[in-house]
Coordinates of N, CA and C in Angstrom, one line a residue:
Chain A
A1 N -0.5 7.8 -20.2 CA 0.1 7.6 -18.9 C -1.0 7.6 -17.8
Q2 N -0.6 6.9 -16.7 CA -1.6 6.8 -15.6 C -1.3 7.8 -14.5
K3 N -2.3 8.1 -13.8 CA -2.1 9.1 -12.7 C -3.1 8.7 -11.6
V4 N -2.7 8.9 -10.4 CA -3.6 8.6 -9.2 C -3.5 9.9 -8.3
T5 N -4.7 10.4 -8.0 CA -4.7 11.6 -7.2 C -5.4 11.3 -5.9
Q6 N -4.7 11.6 -4.8 CA -5.3 11.6 -3.5 C -5.3 13.0 -2.9
A7 N -6.4 13.7 -3.1 CA -6.4 15.1 -2.8 C -6.2 15.4 -1.3
Q8 N -6.6 14.5 -0.4 CA -6.5 14.7 1.0 C -5.0 14.3 1.5
T9 N -4.3 15.3 1.9 CA -2.9 14.9 2.3 C -2.9 14.4 3.8
E10 N -3.7 15.0 4.6 CA -3.8 14.6 6.0 C -5.2 14.7 6.5
I11 N -5.6 13.7 7.3 CA -7.0 13.7 7.9 C -6.8 13.3 9.3
S12 N -7.5 14.0 10.2 CA -7.6 13.7 11.6 C -9.0 13.4 12.0
V13 N -9.2 12.3 12.7 CA -10.6 12.0 13.2 C -10.4 11.5 14.6
V14 N -11.6 11.6 15.3 CA -11.6 11.1 16.7 C -12.0 9.6 16.6
E15 N -11.4 8.9 17.4 CA -11.7 7.4 17.5 C -13.2 7.2 17.4
K16 N -13.6 6.1 16.7 CA -14.9 5.7 16.5 C -15.7 6.5 15.4
E17 N -15.1 7.5 14.9 CA -15.7 8.2 13.8 C -15.4 7.4 12.5
D18 N -16.3 7.6 11.5 CA -16.1 7.0 10.2 C -15.2 8.0 9.4
V19 N -14.4 7.5 8.5 CA -13.6 8.4 7.6 C -13.5 7.8 6.2
T20 N -13.6 8.6 5.2 CA -13.5 8.2 3.8 C -12.2 8.8 3.2
L21 N -11.4 8.0 2.6 CA -10.2 8.5 1.9 C -10.5 8.4 0.4
D22 N -10.3 9.5 -0.2 CA -10.7 9.6 -1.7 C -9.5 9.3 -2.6
C23 N -9.9 8.7 -3.7 CA -8.9 8.3 -4.7 C -9.5 8.5 -6.1
V24 N -8.9 9.3 -6.9 CA -9.3 9.5 -8.3 C -8.1 9.1 -9.2
Y25 N -8.4 8.4 -10.3 CA -7.4 7.9 -11.1 C -7.6 8.3 -12.6
E26 N -6.6 8.2 -13.4 CA -6.6 8.4 -14.8 C -5.8 7.3 -15.5
T27 N -6.4 6.8 -16.5 CA -5.7 5.8 -17.3 C -6.4 5.7 -18.7
R28 N -5.7 5.4 -19.7 CA -6.2 5.1 -21.0 C -6.5 3.7 -21.3
D29 N -6.0 2.8 -20.4 CA -6.2 1.4 -20.5 C -7.6 1.0 -20.2
T30 N -8.2 0.0 -20.8 CA -9.5 -0.5 -20.4 C -9.4 -1.6 -19.4
T31 N -8.3 -2.2 -19.2 CA -8.1 -3.2 -18.2 C -7.0 -2.8 -17.3
Y32 N -7.4 -2.7 -16.0 CA -6.4 -2.2 -15.0 C -6.9 -2.7 -13.7
Y33 N -5.9 -2.5 -12.7 CA -6.2 -2.9 -11.3 C -6.1 -1.6 -10.5
L34 N -6.8 -1.6 -9.4 CA -6.7 -0.6 -8.4 C -6.4 -1.2 -7.1
F35 N -5.6 -0.5 -6.3 CA -5.2 -1.1 -5.0 C -5.3 0.0 -3.9
W36 N -5.4 -0.5 -2.7 CA -5.1 0.3 -1.6 C -4.1 -0.4 -0.7
Y37 N -3.1 0.4 -0.2 CA -2.1 -0.1 0.7 C -2.1 0.8 1.9
K38 N -1.7 0.2 3.0 CA -1.5 0.9 4.3 C 0.0 0.9 4.6
Q39 N 0.5 2.1 5.0 CA 1.9 2.2 5.4 C 1.9 2.7 6.8
P40 N 2.1 1.9 7.8 CA 2.2 2.3 9.2 C 3.6 3.0 9.4
P41 N 3.8 3.6 10.5 CA 5.1 4.4 10.8 C 6.3 3.5 10.6
S42 N 6.2 2.2 10.8 CA 7.3 1.3 10.6 C 7.8 1.2 9.2
G43 N 7.0 1.6 8.2 CA 7.4 1.7 6.8 C 6.9 0.7 5.9
E44 N 6.6 -0.5 6.4 CA 6.2 -1.6 5.4 C 4.9 -1.3 4.8
L45 N 4.7 -1.8 3.6 CA 3.4 -1.6 2.9 C 2.5 -2.8 3.1
V46 N 1.3 -2.6 3.5 CA 0.4 -3.7 3.8 C -0.7 -3.6 2.8
F47 N -0.8 -4.7 2.0 CA -1.9 -4.8 1.0 C -3.3 -4.9 1.7
L48 N -4.2 -4.1 1.1 CA -5.5 -4.1 1.7 C -6.5 -4.6 0.7
I49 N -6.4 -4.2 -0.6 CA -7.4 -4.7 -1.6 C -6.9 -4.5 -3.0
R50 N -7.4 -5.3 -3.9 CA -7.2 -5.1 -5.3 C -8.5 -5.2 -6.0
R51 N -8.8 -4.3 -6.9 CA -10.0 -4.3 -7.6 C -9.8 -4.3 -9.1
N52 N -10.4 -5.2 -9.8 CA -10.3 -5.3 -11.3 C -11.2 -4.3 -11.9
S53 N -10.8 -3.7 -13.0 CA -11.6 -2.7 -13.7 C -13.0 -3.1 -14.1
F54 N -13.1 -4.4 -14.3 CA -14.4 -5.0 -14.7 C -15.4 -5.2 -13.6
D55 N -14.9 -5.1 -12.4 CA -15.7 -5.5 -11.3 C -16.0 -4.2 -10.4
E56 N -17.2 -3.7 -10.6 CA -17.6 -2.4 -9.9 C -18.3 -2.7 -8.6
Q57 N -18.4 -3.9 -8.2 CA -19.1 -4.2 -7.0 C -18.3 -3.6 -5.8
N58 N -19.1 -3.0 -4.9 CA -18.4 -2.5 -3.7 C -18.0 -3.7 -2.8
E59 N -17.1 -3.4 -2.0 CA -16.6 -4.5 -1.1 C -16.5 -4.1 0.3
I60 N -16.8 -5.0 1.2 CA -16.7 -4.7 2.6 C -15.9 -5.8 3.2
S61 N -14.9 -5.4 4.1 CA -14.1 -6.3 4.8 C -14.0 -5.8 6.2
G62 N -14.8 -6.3 7.1 CA -14.8 -5.8 8.5 C -15.2 -4.4 8.6
R63 N -14.3 -3.6 9.1 CA -14.6 -2.1 9.2 C -14.2 -1.4 7.9
Y64 N -13.6 -2.1 7.0 CA -13.2 -1.4 5.7 C -14.2 -1.6 4.6
S65 N -14.4 -0.6 3.8 CA -15.3 -0.8 2.6 C -14.7 0.1 1.5
W66 N -15.0 -0.4 0.3 CA -14.4 0.3 -0.8 C -15.6 0.6 -1.8
N67 N -15.6 1.8 -2.4 CA -16.6 2.1 -3.4 C -15.9 2.5 -4.7
F68 N -16.1 1.6 -5.7 CA -15.4 1.8 -7.0 C -16.5 2.3 -8.0
Q69 N -16.3 3.5 -8.5 CA -17.2 4.0 -9.5 C -16.4 4.4 -10.8
K70 N -16.6 3.6 -11.8 CA -15.8 3.8 -13.0 C -16.3 5.1 -13.7
S71 N -17.5 5.4 -13.5 CA -18.1 6.6 -14.2 C -17.3 7.9 -13.8
T72 N -16.9 7.9 -12.5 CA -16.2 9.1 -12.0 C -14.7 8.8 -11.8
S73 N -14.3 7.6 -12.2 CA -12.9 7.2 -12.0 C -12.4 7.3 -10.6
S74 N -13.2 6.8 -9.7 CA -12.9 7.0 -8.3 C -12.9 5.6 -7.6
F75 N -12.1 5.5 -6.6 CA -12.0 4.2 -5.8 C -11.8 4.7 -4.4
N76 N -12.9 5.0 -3.7 CA -12.8 5.5 -2.3 C -12.8 4.5 -1.3
F77 N -12.2 4.8 -0.2 CA -11.9 3.8 0.9 C -12.5 4.4 2.2
T78 N -13.4 3.6 2.8 CA -14.0 4.1 4.1 C -13.7 3.2 5.2
I79 N -13.3 3.8 6.3 CA -13.0 3.0 7.5 C -14.2 3.4 8.5
T80 N -14.9 2.4 9.0 CA -16.0 2.6 9.9 C -15.5 2.4 11.3
A81 N -16.0 3.3 12.2 CA -15.6 3.2 13.6 C -14.1 3.1 13.7
S82 N -13.4 4.2 13.3 CA -12.0 4.2 13.3 C -11.3 3.9 14.6
Q83 N -10.1 3.3 14.6 CA -9.4 3.0 15.8 C -8.0 3.6 15.7
V84 N -7.4 3.8 16.8 CA -6.0 4.3 16.8 C -5.1 3.6 15.9
V85 N -5.2 2.3 15.9 CA -4.3 1.4 15.1 C -4.5 1.7 13.6
D86 N -5.5 2.4 13.2 CA -5.7 2.7 11.8 C -4.8 3.9 11.4
S87 N -4.2 4.5 12.3 CA -3.3 5.7 12.0 C -2.2 5.2 11.1
A88 N -2.1 5.8 10.0 CA -1.1 5.3 9.0 C -1.2 6.2 7.8
V89 N -0.3 6.0 6.8 CA -0.5 6.6 5.5 C -1.1 5.6 4.6
Y90 N -2.1 6.0 3.9 CA -2.8 5.1 3.0 C -2.6 5.5 1.5
F91 N -2.2 4.5 0.7 CA -1.9 4.8 -0.7 C -2.9 4.1 -1.6
C92 N -3.4 4.8 -2.5 CA -4.2 4.3 -3.6 C -3.2 4.1 -4.8
A93 N -3.4 3.0 -5.5 CA -2.5 2.7 -6.6 C -3.2 2.1 -7.8
L94 N -2.6 2.2 -8.9 CA -3.2 1.8 -10.2 C -2.1 1.0 -11.0
S95 N -2.5 -0.1 -11.6 CA -1.5 -0.8 -12.4 C -2.2 -1.0 -13.8
D96 N -1.4 -0.7 -14.8 CA -1.8 -0.9 -16.2 C -1.0 -2.1 -16.7
L97 N -1.3 -2.5 -17.9 CA -0.6 -3.6 -18.5 C 0.4 -3.1 -19.5
Y98 N 1.7 -3.3 -19.3 CA 2.7 -2.9 -20.2 C 2.7 -3.8 -21.4
S99 N 3.1 -3.3 -22.5 CA 3.3 -4.2 -23.7 C 4.2 -5.3 -23.5
G100 N 5.1 -5.1 -22.5 CA 6.1 -6.2 -22.2 C 5.5 -7.3 -21.4
G101 N 4.3 -7.1 -21.0 CA 3.6 -8.2 -20.3 C 3.7 -8.1 -18.8
Y102 N 4.4 -7.1 -18.2 CA 4.3 -7.0 -16.8 C 3.7 -5.6 -16.4
Q103 N 3.3 -5.5 -15.2 CA 2.5 -4.4 -14.8 C 3.3 -3.4 -14.0
K104 N 3.1 -2.2 -14.3 CA 3.8 -1.1 -13.5 C 2.7 -0.5 -12.6
V105 N 3.1 -0.3 -11.4 CA 2.2 0.3 -10.4 C 2.5 1.8 -10.2
T106 N 1.4 2.6 -10.3 CA 1.5 4.0 -10.0 C 0.8 4.3 -8.7
F107 N 1.5 5.0 -7.8 CA 1.0 5.3 -6.5 C 0.5 6.7 -6.5
G108 N -0.6 6.9 -5.7 CA -1.0 8.3 -5.3 C 0.0 8.8 -4.3
T109 N -0.2 10.1 -3.9 CA 0.7 10.7 -3.0 C 0.5 10.3 -1.6
G110 N -0.6 9.6 -1.3 CA -0.9 9.1 0.0 C -1.7 10.1 0.9
T111 N -2.5 9.5 1.8 CA -3.3 10.3 2.7 C -2.9 9.8 4.1
K112 N -2.4 10.8 4.9 CA -2.0 10.4 6.3 C -3.2 10.5 7.2
L113 N -3.6 9.4 7.8 CA -4.7 9.4 8.7 C -4.2 9.3 10.1
Q114 N -4.7 10.3 10.9 CA -4.5 10.2 12.3 C -5.8 10.1 13.1
V115 N -5.8 9.0 13.9 CA -7.0 8.7 14.7 C -6.7 9.1 16.1
I116 N -7.4 10.0 16.6 CA -7.1 10.6 17.9 C -8.0 9.8 19.0
P117 N -7.3 9.3 20.0 CA -8.1 8.6 21.0 C -9.1 9.5 21.8
Chain B
G1 N 0.6 -16.1 3.5 CA 0.7 -15.5 2.1 C 2.1 -15.3 1.7
A2 N 2.3 -14.9 0.5 CA 3.6 -14.7 -0.1 C 4.4 -13.6 0.7
V3 N 5.6 -13.8 0.9 CA 6.5 -12.8 1.7 C 7.7 -12.5 0.8
V4 N 8.0 -11.2 0.9 CA 9.3 -10.7 0.3 C 10.1 -10.2 1.5
S5 N 11.2 -10.9 1.7 CA 12.1 -10.5 2.8 C 13.2 -9.5 2.3
Q6 N 13.2 -8.4 2.9 CA 14.1 -7.3 2.4 C 15.1 -6.9 3.6
H7 N 16.3 -6.9 3.3 CA 17.3 -6.4 4.3 C 18.5 -5.8 3.7
P8 N 19.2 -4.9 4.4 CA 18.9 -4.6 5.8 C 17.7 -3.7 5.9
S9 N 17.1 -3.5 7.1 CA 16.0 -2.6 7.3 C 16.5 -1.2 7.4
R10 N 17.7 -1.1 8.0 CA 18.3 0.2 8.2 C 19.8 0.1 7.9
V11 N 20.3 1.1 7.3 CA 21.7 1.1 7.1 C 22.2 2.6 7.0
I12 N 23.3 2.8 7.7 CA 24.0 4.1 7.7 C 25.4 3.9 7.0
C13 N 25.7 4.6 6.0 CA 27.0 4.4 5.4 C 27.7 5.8 5.2
K14 N 28.9 5.7 5.0 CA 29.7 7.0 4.7 C 29.6 7.4 3.2
S15 N 29.7 8.6 3.0 CA 29.6 9.1 1.6 C 30.7 8.5 0.8
G16 N 30.4 8.1 -0.4 CA 31.4 7.5 -1.2 C 31.5 6.0 -1.2
T17 N 30.8 5.4 -0.3 CA 30.8 3.9 -0.2 C 29.6 3.4 -0.9
S18 N 29.5 2.1 -1.1 CA 28.4 1.4 -1.7 C 27.6 0.6 -0.8
V19 N 26.3 0.5 -1.0 CA 25.4 -0.3 -0.1 C 24.6 -1.2 -1.0
K20 N 24.5 -2.5 -0.5 CA 23.7 -3.4 -1.2 C 22.4 -3.8 -0.4
I21 N 21.3 -3.7 -1.1 CA 20.0 -4.1 -0.5 C 19.5 -5.3 -1.2
E22 N 19.1 -6.3 -0.4 CA 18.6 -7.6 -0.9 C 17.1 -7.8 -0.7
C23 N 16.5 -8.3 -1.7 CA 15.1 -8.7 -1.6 C 14.9 -10.2 -2.0
R24 N 14.4 -11.0 -1.1 CA 14.2 -12.4 -1.4 C 12.7 -12.8 -1.4
S25 N 12.3 -13.5 -2.4 CA 10.9 -14.0 -2.3 C 10.9 -15.3 -1.6
L26 N 10.1 -15.4 -0.6 CA 10.0 -16.7 0.1 C 8.8 -17.5 -0.3
D27 N 9.0 -18.7 -0.6 CA 7.9 -19.6 -1.0 C 7.3 -19.3 -2.4
F28 N 7.9 -18.4 -3.1 CA 7.4 -18.2 -4.5 C 8.5 -17.7 -5.3
Q29 N 8.3 -17.8 -6.6 CA 9.3 -17.3 -7.6 C 8.9 -15.9 -8.1
A30 N 9.8 -15.0 -8.0 CA 9.5 -13.6 -8.4 C 10.3 -13.4 -9.7
T31 N 9.6 -13.6 -10.8 CA 10.3 -13.3 -12.1 C 10.5 -11.9 -12.3
T32 N 9.6 -11.0 -11.7 CA 9.8 -9.6 -11.9 C 9.8 -8.9 -10.5
M33 N 10.8 -8.1 -10.3 CA 10.9 -7.3 -9.0 C 10.9 -5.8 -9.4
F34 N 10.1 -5.1 -8.6 CA 10.1 -3.6 -8.8 C 10.8 -3.0 -7.6
W35 N 11.6 -1.9 -7.9 CA 12.3 -1.2 -6.9 C 11.8 0.2 -6.9
Y36 N 11.4 0.6 -5.6 CA 10.9 2.0 -5.4 C 11.7 2.8 -4.5
R37 N 11.6 4.1 -4.6 CA 12.2 5.0 -3.6 C 11.2 5.9 -3.1
Q38 N 11.3 6.2 -1.8 CA 10.3 7.0 -1.2 C 11.0 8.1 -0.3
F39 N 10.9 9.3 -0.7 CA 11.4 10.4 0.2 C 10.4 10.7 1.3
P40 N 10.9 11.3 2.4 CA 10.0 11.6 3.5 C 8.7 12.3 3.1
K41 N 7.6 11.7 3.6 CA 6.3 12.3 3.4 C 5.9 12.4 1.9
Q42 N 6.5 11.6 1.1 CA 6.2 11.6 -0.3 C 5.8 10.2 -0.7
S43 N 5.3 10.1 -2.0 CA 4.9 8.8 -2.5 C 6.0 7.9 -2.9
L44 N 5.7 6.7 -3.3 CA 6.7 5.8 -3.8 C 6.9 6.0 -5.3
M45 N 8.1 6.2 -5.7 CA 8.4 6.4 -7.1 C 9.2 5.2 -7.6
L46 N 8.7 4.6 -8.7 CA 9.3 3.5 -9.3 C 10.7 3.9 -9.9
M47 N 11.7 3.1 -9.5 CA 13.1 3.4 -10.0 C 13.4 2.5 -11.2
A48 N 13.1 1.2 -11.0 CA 13.4 0.3 -12.0 C 12.7 -1.0 -11.9
T49 N 12.6 -1.8 -12.9 CA 12.0 -3.1 -12.9 C 13.0 -4.1 -13.4
S50 N 13.2 -5.1 -12.6 CA 14.1 -6.2 -12.9 C 13.4 -7.5 -13.3
N51 N 13.9 -8.1 -14.3 CA 13.4 -9.4 -14.7 C 14.5 -10.4 -14.5
E52 N 14.2 -11.6 -14.0 CA 15.2 -12.6 -13.8 C 16.0 -12.9 -15.0
G53 N 17.3 -12.8 -15.0 CA 18.1 -13.2 -16.1 C 18.3 -12.2 -17.2
S54 N 17.8 -11.0 -17.0 CA 17.9 -10.0 -18.0 C 18.2 -8.6 -17.3
K55 N 18.6 -7.7 -18.1 CA 18.9 -6.3 -17.6 C 17.7 -5.7 -17.1
A56 N 17.9 -4.8 -16.1 CA 16.8 -4.1 -15.5 C 16.4 -2.9 -16.4
T57 N 15.1 -2.6 -16.3 CA 14.6 -1.4 -17.0 C 14.5 -0.3 -16.1
Y58 N 15.1 0.8 -16.3 CA 15.2 2.0 -15.4 C 14.2 3.0 -15.9
E59 N 13.6 3.7 -14.9 CA 12.7 4.8 -15.2 C 13.5 6.0 -15.6
Q60 N 12.8 6.9 -16.3 CA 13.5 8.1 -16.7 C 14.1 8.9 -15.6
G61 N 15.3 9.3 -15.7 CA 15.9 10.1 -14.6 C 16.7 9.3 -13.6
V62 N 16.6 8.0 -13.6 CA 17.3 7.1 -12.7 C 18.6 6.7 -13.3
E63 N 19.7 7.0 -12.6 CA 21.0 6.6 -13.1 C 21.3 5.2 -12.9
K64 N 21.4 4.5 -14.0 CA 21.6 3.0 -14.0 C 23.0 2.7 -13.5
D65 N 23.9 3.5 -13.7 CA 25.3 3.2 -13.2 C 25.4 3.5 -11.7
K66 N 24.5 4.2 -11.1 CA 24.5 4.5 -9.7 C 23.7 3.5 -8.9
F67 N 22.6 3.1 -9.5 CA 21.7 2.1 -8.9 C 21.7 0.8 -9.7
L68 N 22.6 0.0 -9.2 CA 22.8 -1.3 -9.9 C 21.8 -2.3 -9.4
I69 N 21.1 -2.9 -10.4 CA 20.1 -3.9 -10.0 C 20.5 -5.2 -10.6
N70 N 20.5 -6.3 -9.8 CA 20.8 -7.6 -10.3 C 19.7 -8.6 -9.9
H71 N 19.3 -9.4 -10.8 CA 18.2 -10.3 -10.6 C 18.6 -11.7 -11.1
A72 N 19.6 -12.2 -10.4 CA 20.3 -13.4 -10.9 C 19.5 -14.7 -10.7
S73 N 18.5 -14.7 -9.8 CA 17.7 -15.9 -9.6 C 16.3 -15.5 -9.4
L74 N 15.4 -16.5 -9.4 CA 14.0 -16.3 -9.3 C 13.5 -15.9 -7.9
T75 N 14.5 -16.0 -7.0 CA 14.1 -15.6 -5.6 C 14.9 -14.5 -5.0
L76 N 15.8 -13.9 -5.8 CA 16.7 -12.9 -5.3 C 16.9 -11.7 -6.2
S77 N 16.7 -10.5 -5.8 CA 17.0 -9.3 -6.5 C 17.7 -8.4 -5.6
T78 N 18.8 -7.7 -6.1 CA 19.6 -6.8 -5.3 C 19.7 -5.5 -5.9
L79 N 19.7 -4.5 -5.1 CA 19.9 -3.1 -5.5 C 21.1 -2.6 -4.8
T80 N 22.1 -2.1 -5.6 CA 23.4 -1.6 -5.0 C 23.4 -0.1 -5.3
V81 N 23.5 0.7 -4.3 CA 23.7 2.1 -4.4 C 25.2 2.4 -4.4
T82 N 25.8 2.7 -5.5 CA 27.2 2.9 -5.6 C 27.6 4.4 -5.3
S83 N 28.8 4.5 -4.7 CA 29.3 5.8 -4.4 C 28.2 6.7 -3.8
A84 N 27.6 6.3 -2.7 CA 26.5 6.9 -2.2 C 26.8 8.3 -1.7
H85 N 25.8 9.2 -1.8 CA 25.9 10.6 -1.3 C 24.7 10.9 -0.5
P86 N 24.8 11.9 0.3 CA 23.7 12.3 1.3 C 22.4 12.4 0.5
E87 N 22.4 12.8 -0.7 CA 21.1 13.0 -1.4 C 20.5 11.6 -1.8
D88 N 21.2 10.6 -1.6 CA 20.7 9.2 -1.9 C 20.0 8.7 -0.6
S89 N 20.1 9.4 0.5 CA 19.4 9.0 1.7 C 17.9 8.9 1.4
S90 N 17.3 7.8 1.7 CA 15.9 7.6 1.3 C 15.4 6.3 1.8
F91 N 14.2 6.0 1.6 CA 13.6 4.7 1.9 C 13.4 3.9 0.6
Y92 N 14.0 2.8 0.5 CA 14.0 2.0 -0.7 C 13.1 0.7 -0.4
I93 N 12.3 0.4 -1.3 CA 11.4 -0.8 -1.1 C 11.2 -1.5 -2.4
C94 N 11.2 -2.8 -2.2 CA 11.0 -3.7 -3.4 C 9.7 -4.3 -3.4
S95 N 9.3 -4.8 -4.5 CA 7.9 -5.4 -4.7 C 8.0 -6.5 -5.7
A96 N 7.3 -7.6 -5.5 CA 7.2 -8.7 -6.4 C 5.7 -8.9 -6.8
R97 N 5.5 -9.2 -8.0 CA 4.1 -9.4 -8.5 C 3.6 -10.8 -8.0
Q98 N 2.4 -10.8 -7.5 CA 1.7 -12.0 -7.1 C 0.4 -12.1 -7.7
N99 N -0.3 -13.2 -7.5 CA -1.6 -13.4 -8.2 C -2.6 -12.3 -7.8
Y100 N -2.6 -12.0 -6.5 CA -3.6 -11.1 -6.0 C -3.2 -9.6 -6.2
G101 N -2.0 -9.4 -6.4 CA -1.5 -8.0 -6.5 C 0.0 -8.0 -6.4
Y102 N 0.5 -7.2 -5.5 CA 1.9 -7.0 -5.3 C 2.3 -7.2 -3.8
T103 N 3.4 -7.9 -3.6 CA 3.9 -8.1 -2.2 C 5.1 -7.2 -2.1
F104 N 5.1 -6.4 -1.0 CA 6.2 -5.5 -0.8 C 7.1 -6.0 0.3
G105 N 8.4 -5.7 0.1 CA 9.4 -5.9 1.2 C 9.1 -4.9 2.3
S106 N 9.8 -5.1 3.4 CA 9.6 -4.2 4.5 C 10.3 -2.9 4.4
G107 N 11.2 -2.7 3.4 CA 11.8 -1.5 3.1 C 13.2 -1.4 3.8
T108 N 14.0 -0.5 3.2 CA 15.3 -0.2 3.8 C 15.5 1.3 3.9
R109 N 15.8 1.7 5.1 CA 16.0 3.2 5.3 C 17.5 3.4 5.2
L110 N 17.9 4.1 4.1 CA 19.4 4.4 3.9 C 19.7 5.8 4.3
T111 N 20.7 5.9 5.2 CA 21.2 7.2 5.6 C 22.6 7.3 5.2
V112 N 23.0 8.3 4.4 CA 24.4 8.5 4.0 C 24.9 9.7 4.7
V113 N 26.0 9.5 5.4 CA 26.5 10.6 6.2 C 27.9 11.1 5.7

């Protein structure tokens, strides 16, 4: 069975500070995907990134960066120079491959980020 | 990009009535749709997986007779909460698999009074 742990339930930072959201996962599968989603107060889930288990390259997209370390089963997310609009709940997720051919996504419990102006 | 249109976004219903939630994939075919439930300040819990033209697969502990899922076409999946009770009040969200990952609907906040 797969499991995603986001140990930080809530984080508060002052605007322009950098912040890292931690994600640790467990899976017995050798092929899997990792995701990060943002859920603003309005409720919709916004896709941020997908990472294949074979690709350990770190990725940067604007102020966002992701650090994937298979050795520690971690997929951490860093926001540089945080802004008030970054305030949201962030979910890390994992998908394995079911024998039926479709993938089930397991979500972490989420980290609520509050950026204070 | 791919969009999943979900509605209603909010619904209030009386206890004992049924509520239908629709998810439509726009500009793509969703052969598989996932339905999640999210309680306040909690994570998303998968309720069931629906495949077009076949019966839905429910997660353990989810009452299939209470949460009816229909996936009659490649662009439409529906979740009907039957005989709703206050404890069914929650945020329901659907998701369809896409090449890059999963596209989520905007969610439905159900309040049963």
